[in-house]
PDB file of C-alpha atoms in Angstrom:
ATOM      1  CA  MET A  21     -24.158 -83.081 -21.960  1.00 36.00           C
ATOM      2  CA  LYS A  22     -22.168 -80.030 -21.168  1.00 36.00           C
ATOM      3  CA  GLN A  23     -24.045 -76.812 -21.484  1.00 39.00           C
ATOM      4  CA  ARG A  24     -22.405 -74.540 -24.070  1.00 36.00           C
ATOM      5  CA  THR A  25     -21.692 -71.071 -22.966  1.00 38.00           C
ATOM      6  CA  THR A  26     -21.315 -68.163 -25.302  1.00 35.00           C
ATOM      7  CA  GLU A  27     -18.287 -65.961 -24.527  1.00 40.00           C
ATOM      8  CA  LEU A  28     -18.750 -62.247 -24.907  1.00 35.00           C
ATOM      9  CA  PRO A  29     -16.463 -60.756 -27.537  1.00 39.00           C
ATOM     10  CA  THR A  30     -13.649 -58.673 -26.124  1.00 40.00           C
ATOM     11  CA  THR A  31     -12.684 -55.301 -27.487  1.00 40.00           C
ATOM     12  CA  THR A  32      -9.172 -55.198 -28.837  1.00 42.00           C
ATOM     13  CA  ALA A  33      -6.871 -52.297 -28.023  1.00 43.00           C
ATOM     14  CA  SER A  34      -6.997 -50.987 -31.580  1.00 43.00           C
ATOM     15  CA  THR A  35     -10.796 -51.181 -31.716  1.00 43.00           C
ATOM     16  CA  ARG A  36     -11.078 -49.362 -28.363  1.00 41.00           C
ATOM     17  CA  ARG A  37      -8.741 -46.568 -29.488  1.00 44.00           C
ATOM     18  CA  GLU A  38     -10.772 -46.145 -32.618  1.00 48.00           C
ATOM     19  CA  ALA A  39     -13.964 -45.929 -30.538  1.00 44.00           C
ATOM     20  CA  LEU A  40     -12.444 -43.307 -28.222  1.00 43.00           C
ATOM     21  CA  ASP A  41     -11.280 -41.301 -31.206  1.00 50.00           C
ATOM     22  CA  SER A  42     -14.758 -40.474 -32.444  1.00 43.00           C
ATOM     23  CA  PRO A  43     -15.535 -36.734 -32.925  1.00 40.00           C
ATOM     24  CA  SER A  44     -17.861 -36.495 -29.921  1.00 38.00           C
ATOM     25  CA  ARG A  45     -15.373 -38.208 -27.601  1.00 40.00           C
ATOM     26  CA  ARG A  46     -12.532 -35.963 -28.829  1.00 43.00           C
ATOM     27  CA  VAL A  47     -14.602 -32.937 -27.805  1.00 37.00           C
ATOM     28  CA  ARG A  48     -15.284 -34.410 -24.355  1.00 39.00           C
ATOM     29  CA  ARG A  49     -11.598 -35.196 -23.809  1.00 44.00           C
ATOM     30  CA  ALA A  50     -10.704 -31.636 -24.781  1.00 40.00           C
ATOM     31  CA  VAL A  51     -13.201 -30.303 -22.240  1.00 38.00           C
ATOM     32  CA  ARG A  52     -11.853 -32.585 -19.505  1.00 42.00           C
ATOM     33  CA  ASN A  53      -8.246 -31.674 -20.257  1.00 45.00           C
ATOM     34  CA  ARG A  54      -8.839 -27.907 -20.562  1.00 40.00           C
ATOM     35  CA  THR A  55      -8.585 -27.289 -16.837  1.00 40.00           C
ATOM     36  CA  THR A  56      -9.313 -28.962 -13.530  1.00 40.00           C
ATOM     37  CA  LEU A  57     -12.288 -27.342 -11.848  1.00 39.00           C
ATOM     38  CA  VAL A  58     -12.862 -29.298  -8.646  1.00 34.00           C
ATOM     39  CA  ALA A  59     -13.907 -27.329  -5.547  1.00 34.00           C
ATOM     40  CA  ALA A  60     -15.884 -27.819  -2.358  1.00 31.00           C
ATOM     41  CA  GLY A  61     -19.292 -29.244  -3.197  1.00 32.00           C
ATOM     42  CA  ALA A  62     -18.514 -29.702  -6.929  1.00 35.00           C
ATOM     43  CA  ALA A  63     -19.020 -32.995  -8.727  1.00 37.00           C
ATOM     44  CA  VAL A  64     -15.986 -35.197  -9.281  1.00 34.00           C
ATOM     45  CA  LEU A  65     -15.985 -37.002 -12.596  1.00 38.00           C
ATOM     46  CA  ALA A  66     -13.593 -39.933 -12.821  1.00 35.00           C
ATOM     47  CA  VAL A  67     -12.873 -41.498 -16.210  1.00 32.00           C
ATOM     48  CA  ALA A  68     -12.851 -45.249 -15.836  1.00 30.00           C
ATOM     49  CA  GLY A  69     -13.365 -48.021 -18.355  1.00 30.00           C
ATOM     50  CA  GLY A  70     -14.343 -45.629 -21.119  1.00 33.00           C
ATOM     51  CA  GLY A  71     -17.092 -43.996 -19.042  1.00 34.00           C
ATOM     52  CA  VAL A  72     -17.579 -41.514 -16.208  1.00 35.00           C
ATOM     53  CA  LEU A  73     -18.282 -42.147 -12.539  1.00 37.00           C
ATOM     54  CA  VAL A  74     -20.014 -39.580 -10.321  1.00 37.00           C
ATOM     55  CA  GLY A  75     -17.897 -39.399  -7.186  1.00 39.00           C
ATOM     56  CA  THR A  76     -19.086 -40.028  -3.609  1.00 35.00           C
ATOM     57  CA  GLN A  77     -22.029 -37.605  -3.418  1.00 35.00           C
ATOM     58  CA  PRO A  78     -25.278 -39.629  -3.490  1.00 39.00           C
ATOM     59  CA  ALA A  79     -27.490 -36.555  -3.833  1.00 37.00           C
ATOM     60  CA  LEU A  80     -25.637 -35.437  -6.946  1.00 36.00           C
ATOM     61  CA  GLY A  81     -25.694 -38.933  -8.404  1.00 39.00           C
ATOM     62  CA  GLU A  82     -29.455 -39.139  -7.876  1.00 41.00           C
ATOM     63  CA  ALA A  83     -29.935 -35.691  -9.382  1.00 38.00           C
ATOM     64  CA  LEU A  84     -28.075 -36.851 -12.504  1.00 35.00           C
ATOM     65  CA  GLY A  85     -29.937 -40.153 -12.621  1.00 40.00           C
ATOM     66  CA  VAL A  86     -26.763 -42.241 -12.326  1.00 38.00           C
ATOM     67  CA  PRO A  87     -25.407 -44.419  -9.514  1.00 43.00           C
ATOM     68  CA  THR A  88     -22.834 -43.037  -7.105  1.00 43.00           C
ATOM     69  CA  ALA A  89     -19.355 -44.444  -7.470  1.00 44.00           C
ATOM     70  CA  SER A  90     -18.129 -46.926  -4.893  1.00 47.00           C
ATOM     71  CA  PRO A  91     -15.040 -49.092  -4.537  1.00 45.00           C
ATOM     72  CA  THR A  92     -17.032 -52.189  -5.591  1.00 45.00           C
ATOM     73  CA  SER A  93     -19.318 -50.809  -8.305  1.00 48.00           C
ATOM     74  CA  ALA A  94     -18.356 -48.576 -11.191  1.00 48.00           C
ATOM     75  CA  PRO A  95     -21.287 -47.965 -13.538  1.00 57.00           C
ATOM     76  CA  ALA A  96     -20.206 -46.079 -16.626  1.00 66.00           C
ATOM     77  CA  LEU A  97     -21.730 -43.224 -18.580  1.00 72.00           C
ATOM     78  CA  ASP A  98     -21.295 -42.527 -22.238  1.00 74.00           C
ATOM     79  CA  GLY A  99     -22.788 -40.486 -25.020  1.00 86.00           C
ATOM     80  CA  THR A 100     -25.425 -37.925 -24.021  1.00 89.00           C
ATOM     81  CA  ALA A 101     -25.448 -39.110 -20.403  1.00 91.00           C
ATOM     82  CA  LEU A 102     -21.720 -38.425 -20.196  1.00 93.00           C
ATOM     83  CA  ASP A 103     -22.171 -34.951 -21.692  1.00 91.00           C
ATOM     84  CA  ARG A 104     -24.925 -34.110 -19.232  1.00 93.00           C
ATOM     85  CA  ALA A 105     -22.874 -35.329 -16.277  1.00 95.00           C
ATOM     86  CA  GLN A 106     -20.042 -33.122 -17.471  1.00 95.00           C
ATOM     87  CA  ALA A 107     -22.495 -30.217 -17.823  1.00 95.00           C
ATOM     88  CA  GLN A 108     -23.671 -30.618 -14.218  1.00 96.00           C
ATOM     89  CA  ALA A 109     -20.079 -30.766 -12.935  1.00 96.00           C
ATOM     90  CA  THR A 110     -19.160 -27.715 -15.021  1.00 96.00           C
ATOM     91  CA  ILE A 111     -22.100 -25.747 -13.622  1.00 97.00           C
ATOM     92  CA  SER A 112     -21.211 -26.709 -10.055  1.00 96.00           C
ATOM     93  CA  SER A 113     -17.611 -25.655 -10.512  1.00 96.00           C
ATOM     94  CA  ALA A 114     -18.618 -22.400 -12.205  1.00 97.00           C
ATOM     95  CA  GLN A 115     -20.970 -21.561  -9.343  1.00 97.00           C
ATOM     96  CA  VAL A 116     -18.152 -22.055  -6.821  1.00 96.00           C
ATOM     97  CA  VAL A 117     -15.899 -19.722  -8.843  1.00 97.00           C
ATOM     98  CA  LEU A 118     -18.694 -17.139  -9.102  1.00 97.00           C
ATOM     99  CA  ALA A 119     -19.345 -17.277  -5.364  1.00 96.00           C
ATOM    100  CA  ASP A 120     -15.660 -16.787  -4.566  1.00 96.00           C
ATOM    101  CA  ALA A 121     -14.884 -14.223  -7.274  1.00 96.00           C
ATOM    102  CA  ASN A 122     -13.415 -10.863  -6.315  1.00 96.00           C
ATOM    103  CA  HIS A 123     -16.183  -8.247  -6.390  1.00 95.00           C
ATOM    104  CA  LYS A 124     -14.161  -6.198  -8.883  1.00 96.00           C
ATOM    105  CA  THR A 125     -14.015  -9.062 -11.372  1.00 96.00           C
ATOM    106  CA  ASP A 126     -16.386  -8.987 -14.355  1.00 97.00           C
ATOM    107  CA  THR A 127     -18.417 -12.208 -14.129  1.00 97.00           C
ATOM    108  CA  ALA A 128     -21.171 -11.283 -16.590  1.00 97.00           C
ATOM    109  CA  THR A 129     -19.956 -13.597 -19.366  1.00 97.00           C
ATOM    110  CA  LEU A 130     -19.613 -16.579 -17.026  1.00 97.00           C
ATOM    111  CA  GLU A 131     -23.075 -15.966 -15.597  1.00 97.00           C
ATOM    112  CA  GLN A 132     -24.462 -15.961 -19.140  1.00 97.00           C
ATOM    113  CA  ARG A 133     -22.625 -19.200 -19.930  1.00 97.00           C
ATOM    114  CA  VAL A 134     -23.998 -20.870 -16.800  1.00 97.00           C
ATOM    115  CA  ASP A 135     -27.532 -19.722 -17.655  1.00 96.00           C
ATOM    116  CA  ALA A 136     -27.120 -21.072 -21.193  1.00 95.00           C
ATOM    117  CA  LEU A 137     -25.857 -24.431 -19.891  1.00 96.00           C
ATOM    118  CA  ASP A 138     -28.566 -24.719 -17.258  1.00 95.00           C
ATOM    119  CA  ASP A 139     -30.950 -26.415 -19.689  1.00 93.00           C
ATOM    120  CA  TYR A 140     -28.399 -29.154 -20.428  1.00 94.00           C
ATOM    121  CA  ARG A 141     -31.091 -31.833 -19.949  1.00 93.00           C
ATOM    122  CA  LYS A 142     -32.669 -30.624 -23.173  1.00 92.00           C
ATOM    123  CA  LEU A 143     -29.401 -30.538 -25.109  1.00 90.00           C
ATOM    124  CA  SER A 144     -27.204 -33.141 -26.722  1.00 88.00           C
ATOM    125  CA  GLY A 145     -24.381 -33.533 -29.187  1.00 90.00           C
ATOM    126  CA  ALA A 146     -22.327 -30.593 -30.393  1.00 93.00           C
ATOM    127  CA  ALA A 147     -24.731 -28.012 -28.945  1.00 93.00           C
ATOM    128  CA  LEU A 148     -24.133 -29.366 -25.442  1.00 95.00           C
ATOM    129  CA  THR A 149     -20.382 -29.969 -25.745  1.00 94.00           C
ATOM    130  CA  ASN A 150     -19.882 -26.478 -27.181  1.00 96.00           C
ATOM    131  CA  ARG A 151     -21.720 -24.915 -24.230  1.00 96.00           C
ATOM    132  CA  ILE A 152     -19.678 -26.986 -21.808  1.00 96.00           C
ATOM    133  CA  ALA A 153     -16.444 -25.882 -23.469  1.00 96.00           C
ATOM    134  CA  SER A 154     -17.426 -22.203 -23.467  1.00 97.00           C
ATOM    135  CA  THR A 155     -18.469 -22.394 -19.795  1.00 97.00           C
ATOM    136  CA  VAL A 156     -15.208 -24.074 -18.811  1.00 97.00           C
ATOM    137  CA  ALA A 157     -13.268 -21.375 -20.675  1.00 97.00           C
ATOM    138  CA  ALA A 158     -15.271 -18.565 -19.029  1.00 97.00           C
ATOM    139  CA  THR A 159     -14.839 -20.196 -15.599  1.00 97.00           C
ATOM    140  CA  GLN A 160     -11.087 -20.350 -16.065  1.00 97.00           C
ATOM    141  CA  GLN A 161     -10.986 -16.709 -17.190  1.00 97.00           C
ATOM    142  CA  VAL A 162     -12.960 -15.546 -14.156  1.00 97.00           C
ATOM    143  CA  ALA A 163     -10.844 -17.649 -11.768  1.00 97.00           C
ATOM    144  CA  GLU A 164      -7.620 -16.220 -13.230  1.00 97.00           C
ATOM    145  CA  ALA A 165      -8.940 -12.649 -13.318  1.00 97.00           C
ATOM    146  CA  SER A 166     -10.204 -12.940  -9.742  1.00 97.00           C
ATOM    147  CA  ALA A 167      -6.863 -14.301  -8.529  1.00 97.00           C
ATOM    148  CA  ALA A 168      -5.061 -11.461 -10.298  1.00 97.00           C
ATOM    149  CA  GLN A 169      -7.421  -8.909  -8.757  1.00 97.00           C
ATOM    150  CA  ASP A 170      -6.954 -10.460  -5.310  1.00 97.00           C
ATOM    151  CA  LYS A 171      -3.179 -10.108  -5.707  1.00 97.00           C
ATOM    152  CA  SER A 172      -3.576  -6.536  -6.958  1.00 97.00           C
ATOM    153  CA  ASP A 173      -5.763  -5.691  -3.956  1.00 97.00           C
ATOM    154  CA  VAL A 174      -3.252  -7.190  -1.531  1.00 97.00           C
ATOM    155  CA  ASP A 175      -0.389  -5.338  -3.229  1.00 97.00           C
ATOM    156  CA  ALA A 176      -2.371  -2.083  -3.078  1.00 97.00           C
ATOM    157  CA  GLN A 177      -3.159  -2.614   0.596  1.00 97.00           C
ATOM    158  CA  ARG A 178       0.488  -3.296   1.365  1.00 97.00           C
ATOM    159  CA  ALA A 179       1.580  -0.241  -0.617  1.00 98.00           C
ATOM    160  CA  ALA A 180      -0.987   1.916   1.175  1.00 98.00           C
ATOM    161  CA  ALA A 181       0.146   0.561   4.539  1.00 98.00           C
ATOM    162  CA  ALA A 182       3.792   1.203   3.665  1.00 98.00           C
ATOM    163  CA  LYS A 183       2.950   4.727   2.511  1.00 97.00           C
ATOM    164  CA  ALA A 184       0.968   5.410   5.680  1.00 97.00           C
ATOM    165  CA  ALA A 185       3.833   4.075   7.800  1.00 98.00           C
ATOM    166  CA  ALA A 186       6.339   6.231   5.912  1.00 98.00           C
ATOM    167  CA  GLU A 187       4.149   9.309   6.251  1.00 98.00           C
ATOM    168  CA  LYS A 188       3.692   8.621   9.959  1.00 97.00           C
ATOM    169  CA  ALA A 189       7.435   8.201  10.433  1.00 98.00           C
ATOM    170  CA  ALA A 190       8.105  11.415   8.496  1.00 98.00           C
ATOM    171  CA  ALA A 191       5.508  13.286  10.552  1.00 98.00           C
ATOM    172  CA  GLU A 192       6.974  11.967  13.797  1.00 97.00           C
ATOM    173  CA  LYS A 193      10.465  12.950  12.663  1.00 97.00           C
ATOM    174  CA  ALA A 194       9.276  16.432  11.678  1.00 98.00           C
ATOM    175  CA  ALA A 195       7.493  16.807  15.004  1.00 97.00           C
ATOM    176  CA  ALA A 196      10.598  15.705  16.879  1.00 98.00           C
ATOM    177  CA  GLU A 197      12.755  18.155  14.919  1.00 97.00           C
ATOM    178  CA  ALA A 198      10.266  20.955  15.530  1.00 97.00           C
ATOM    179  CA  ALA A 199      10.214  20.132  19.235  1.00 97.00           C
ATOM    180  CA  GLU A 200      14.010  20.194  19.336  1.00 97.00           C
ATOM    181  CA  ARG A 201      14.106  23.551  17.552  1.00 94.00           C
ATOM    182  CA  ALA A 202      11.558  24.915  19.997  1.00 95.00           C
ATOM    183  CA  ARG A 203      13.587  23.604  22.907  1.00 96.00           C
ATOM    184  CA  LYS A 204      16.760  25.191  21.596  1.00 95.00           C
ATOM    185  CA  LEU A 205      14.956  28.450  20.871  1.00 95.00           C
ATOM    186  CA  ALA A 206      13.495  28.549  24.356  1.00 96.00           C
ATOM    187  CA  ALA A 207      16.896  27.799  25.886  1.00 96.00           C
ATOM    188  CA  GLY A 208      18.582  30.416  23.703  1.00 96.00           C
ATOM    189  CA  ASN A 209      16.009  33.039  24.602  1.00 97.00           C
ATOM    190  CA  THR A 210      16.786  32.888  28.322  1.00 97.00           C
ATOM    191  CA  VAL A 211      19.272  35.418  29.723  1.00 97.00           C
ATOM    192  CA  ALA A 212      21.835  32.686  30.343  1.00 97.00           C
ATOM    193  CA  GLY A 213      21.264  31.211  26.894  1.00 97.00           C
ATOM    194  CA  ALA A 214      21.544  34.598  25.170  1.00 98.00           C
ATOM    195  CA  LYS A 215      24.797  35.402  26.981  1.00 98.00           C
ATOM    196  CA  ALA A 216      26.252  31.996  26.041  1.00 97.00           C
ATOM    197  CA  THR A 217      25.329  32.564  22.388  1.00 97.00           C
ATOM    198  CA  ALA A 218      26.795  36.072  22.374  1.00 98.00           C
ATOM    199  CA  SER A 219      30.057  34.924  23.990  1.00 98.00           C
ATOM    200  CA  SER A 220      30.423  32.088  21.466  1.00 97.00           C
ATOM    201  CA  LEU A 221      29.689  34.256  18.405  1.00 98.00           C
ATOM    202  CA  ALA A 222      31.866  37.140  19.630  1.00 98.00           C
ATOM    203  CA  SER A 223      34.805  34.769  19.916  1.00 97.00           C
ATOM    204  CA  SER A 224      34.252  32.626  16.775  1.00 97.00           C
ATOM    205  CA  GLN A 225      33.204  35.355  14.343  1.00 97.00           C
ATOM    206  CA  TYR A 226      35.007  38.468  15.631  1.00 97.00           C
ATOM    207  CA  GLY A 227      37.899  37.162  17.713  1.00 97.00           C
ATOM    208  CA  TRP A 228      36.794  39.022  20.824  1.00 98.00           C
ATOM    209  CA  GLY A 229      37.940  37.557  24.113  1.00 96.00           C
ATOM    210  CA  SER A 230      36.508  37.561  27.598  1.00 96.00           C
ATOM    211  CA  ASP A 231      37.490  41.202  28.217  1.00 97.00           C
ATOM    212  CA  GLN A 232      35.393  42.323  25.270  1.00 98.00           C
ATOM    213  CA  PHE A 233      32.533  40.110  26.373  1.00 98.00           C
ATOM    214  CA  GLN A 234      32.564  41.795  29.800  1.00 98.00           C
ATOM    215  CA  CYS A 235      32.042  45.138  28.045  1.00 98.00           C
ATOM    216  CA  LEU A 236      29.304  43.601  25.883  1.00 98.00           C
ATOM    217  CA  ASP A 237      27.613  42.135  28.945  1.00 98.00           C
ATOM    218  CA  SER A 238      27.632  45.530  30.686  1.00 98.00           C
ATOM    219  CA  LEU A 239      26.328  47.288  27.542  1.00 98.00           C
ATOM    220  CA  TRP A 240      23.381  44.997  26.849  1.00 98.00           C
ATOM    221  CA  THR A 241      22.525  44.584  30.523  1.00 98.00           C
ATOM    222  CA  LYS A 242      22.089  48.346  30.616  1.00 97.00           C
ATOM    223  CA  GLU A 243      20.175  48.492  27.289  1.00 96.00           C
ATOM    224  CA  SER A 244      17.732  45.570  27.653  1.00 97.00           C
ATOM    225  CA  GLY A 245      18.725  43.283  30.506  1.00 97.00           C
ATOM    226  CA  TRP A 246      19.340  40.663  27.767  1.00 98.00           C
ATOM    227  CA  ASP A 247      15.563  40.390  27.167  1.00 98.00           C
ATOM    228  CA  TYR A 248      14.731  39.662  23.514  1.00 97.00           C
ATOM    229  CA  ARG A 249      11.233  41.087  24.110  1.00 97.00           C
ATOM    230  CA  ALA A 250      12.451  44.433  25.471  1.00 97.00           C
ATOM    231  CA  VAL A 251      10.986  47.579  23.871  1.00 96.00           C
ATOM    232  CA  ASN A 252      12.040  51.130  24.857  1.00 94.00           C
ATOM    233  CA  SER A 253       8.859  53.022  25.629  1.00 89.00           C
ATOM    234  CA  ASN A 254      10.463  56.356  24.782  1.00 88.00           C
ATOM    235  CA  GLY A 255      11.795  55.673  21.275  1.00 87.00           C
ATOM    236  CA  GLY A 256      10.749  52.151  20.369  1.00 91.00           C
ATOM    237  CA  ALA A 257      14.207  50.589  20.361  1.00 95.00           C
ATOM    238  CA  THR A 258      13.745  46.835  20.353  1.00 97.00           C
ATOM    239  CA  GLY A 259      15.348  43.633  21.529  1.00 97.00           C
ATOM    240  CA  ILE A 260      18.601  42.769  23.257  1.00 98.00           C
ATOM    241  CA  PRO A 261      20.742  45.249  21.250  1.00 98.00           C
ATOM    242  CA  GLN A 262      17.931  47.878  21.239  1.00 98.00           C
ATOM    243  CA  ALA A 263      17.836  48.311  17.472  1.00 97.00           C
ATOM    244  CA  LEU A 264      15.955  51.363  16.276  1.00 95.00           C
ATOM    245  CA  PRO A 265      13.765  50.545  14.540  1.00 95.00           C
ATOM    246  CA  GLY A 266      13.644  46.894  15.460  1.00 96.00           C
ATOM    247  CA  SER A 267      12.926  45.884  11.867  1.00 96.00           C
ATOM    248  CA  LYS A 268      16.595  46.545  11.051  1.00 96.00           C
ATOM    249  CA  MET A 269      17.321  43.162  12.569  1.00 98.00           C
ATOM    250  CA  ALA A 270      15.359  41.463   9.748  1.00 97.00           C
ATOM    251  CA  THR A 271      18.631  41.542   7.780  1.00 97.00           C
ATOM    252  CA  MET A 272      19.715  38.663  10.023  1.00 97.00           C
ATOM    253  CA  GLY A 273      16.458  36.734   9.911  1.00 97.00           C
ATOM    254  CA  SER A 274      12.705  37.032   9.653  1.00 97.00           C
ATOM    255  CA  ASP A 275      12.387  35.716  13.226  1.00 96.00           C
ATOM    256  CA  TRP A 276      14.078  38.804  14.703  1.00 97.00           C
ATOM    257  CA  GLN A 277      11.112  39.466  17.006  1.00 97.00           C
ATOM    258  CA  THR A 278      11.163  36.013  18.642  1.00 96.00           C
ATOM    259  CA  ASN A 279      14.762  34.761  18.398  1.00 97.00           C
ATOM    260  CA  ALA A 280      17.455  36.110  20.664  1.00 98.00           C
ATOM    261  CA  THR A 281      20.196  34.622  18.472  1.00 97.00           C
ATOM    262  CA  THR A 282      19.021  36.613  15.444  1.00 98.00           C
ATOM    263  CA  GLN A 283      19.076  39.813  17.524  1.00 98.00           C
ATOM    264  CA  ILE A 284      22.552  39.010  18.883  1.00 98.00           C
ATOM    265  CA  LYS A 285      23.962  38.427  15.394  1.00 98.00           C
ATOM    266  CA  TRP A 286      22.659  41.801  14.262  1.00 98.00           C
ATOM    267  CA  GLY A 287      23.901  43.560  17.416  1.00 98.00           C
ATOM    268  CA  LEU A 288      27.441  42.168  17.148  1.00 98.00           C
ATOM    269  CA  GLN A 289      27.686  43.187  13.514  1.00 98.00           C
ATOM    270  CA  TYR A 290      26.387  46.683  14.361  1.00 98.00           C
ATOM    271  CA  ILE A 291      28.982  47.111  17.125  1.00 98.00           C
ATOM    272  CA  ALA A 292      31.797  45.889  14.836  1.00 98.00           C
ATOM    273  CA  ASP A 293      30.753  48.269  12.030  1.00 97.00           C
ATOM    274  CA  ALA A 294      29.993  51.316  14.237  1.00 97.00           C
ATOM    275  CA  TYR A 295      32.582  51.065  17.053  1.00 97.00           C
ATOM    276  CA  GLY A 296      35.002  48.276  16.227  1.00 97.00           C
ATOM    277  CA  THR A 297      34.718  46.537  19.616  1.00 98.00           C
ATOM    278  CA  PRO A 298      32.203  46.080  22.433  1.00 98.00           C
ATOM    279  CA  CYS A 299      34.428  48.021  24.836  1.00 98.00           C
ATOM    280  CA  ALA A 300      34.448  51.013  22.488  1.00 98.00           C
ATOM    281  CA  ALA A 301      30.650  50.817  22.237  1.00 98.00           C
ATOM    282  CA  TRP A 302      30.393  50.515  26.011  1.00 98.00           C
ATOM    283  CA  GLY A 303      32.604  53.587  26.481  1.00 97.00           C
ATOM    284  CA  HIS A 304      30.399  55.608  24.102  1.00 97.00           C
ATOM    285  CA  SER A 305      27.295  54.463  25.969  1.00 96.00           C
ATOM    286  CA  GLN A 306      28.747  55.526  29.298  1.00 96.00           C
ATOM    287  CA  ALA A 307      29.641  58.950  27.911  1.00 95.00           C
ATOM    288  CA  SER A 308      26.519  59.645  25.867  1.00 94.00           C
ATOM    289  CA  ASN A 309      23.912  57.253  27.365  1.00 92.00           C
ATOM    290  CA  PHE A 310      23.362  55.613  24.011  1.00 92.00           C
ATOM    291  CA  TYR A 311      25.383  53.713  21.456  1.00 95.00           C
TER     292      TYR A 311
END
């Protein structure tokens, strides 16, 4: 006699969909679909055959009281066991986000959610799924806020670096310009430099040729030796043109005491106004010993 075997009833597709559409399962699917929170050391929950497998970390599987997934065995979780497995994975993921969060990010709410979910072994049903959902939401908020703060910090660092580079470049340019001005001033304050400046200005501004410059050269050689620092000990006449007082030359520039060019500009204008030409001024100087 053949032994009769009893076949296990199979679940039809419509019956299975109805089972997966229960209120508690809808909540769990919403939690799973809210965001993917898988990081180093976090639990991996794989939905398979209507249940959940704890992925390839034996210690975590033992801690949850469920077998570890393997290619040949796939024990399933459902109901409260599924919720608690999800709670453990959510806590693990939240802890990774907390550990990596930017120090400027407010993590207080997420820390409270993790603390509230920590007693998941004592919870079940809506109380547990609601805590999971709120922890997932808080984890996502912290992760997004931390990423935004990281970007803001990088942008601020780049802006600060660009500003520092621009300020450095501006300072170097200003220093180079100052050095060039000092070089030109020093060159212009020499006897040769002062004579070159006087010859150029006499020609360009007054139309005086080389004959007039020869008279000017003789006049100011006698008066000061073309020394912008010259001071007459008898009356106090100052500078290359021997202005009396020297402060008269301030009409040409506040640097009249240190800049031969400023003194020359004043002296040429004085000669043009008082004598008309350098040769006329030189003739008066020879006759009267002053001009």
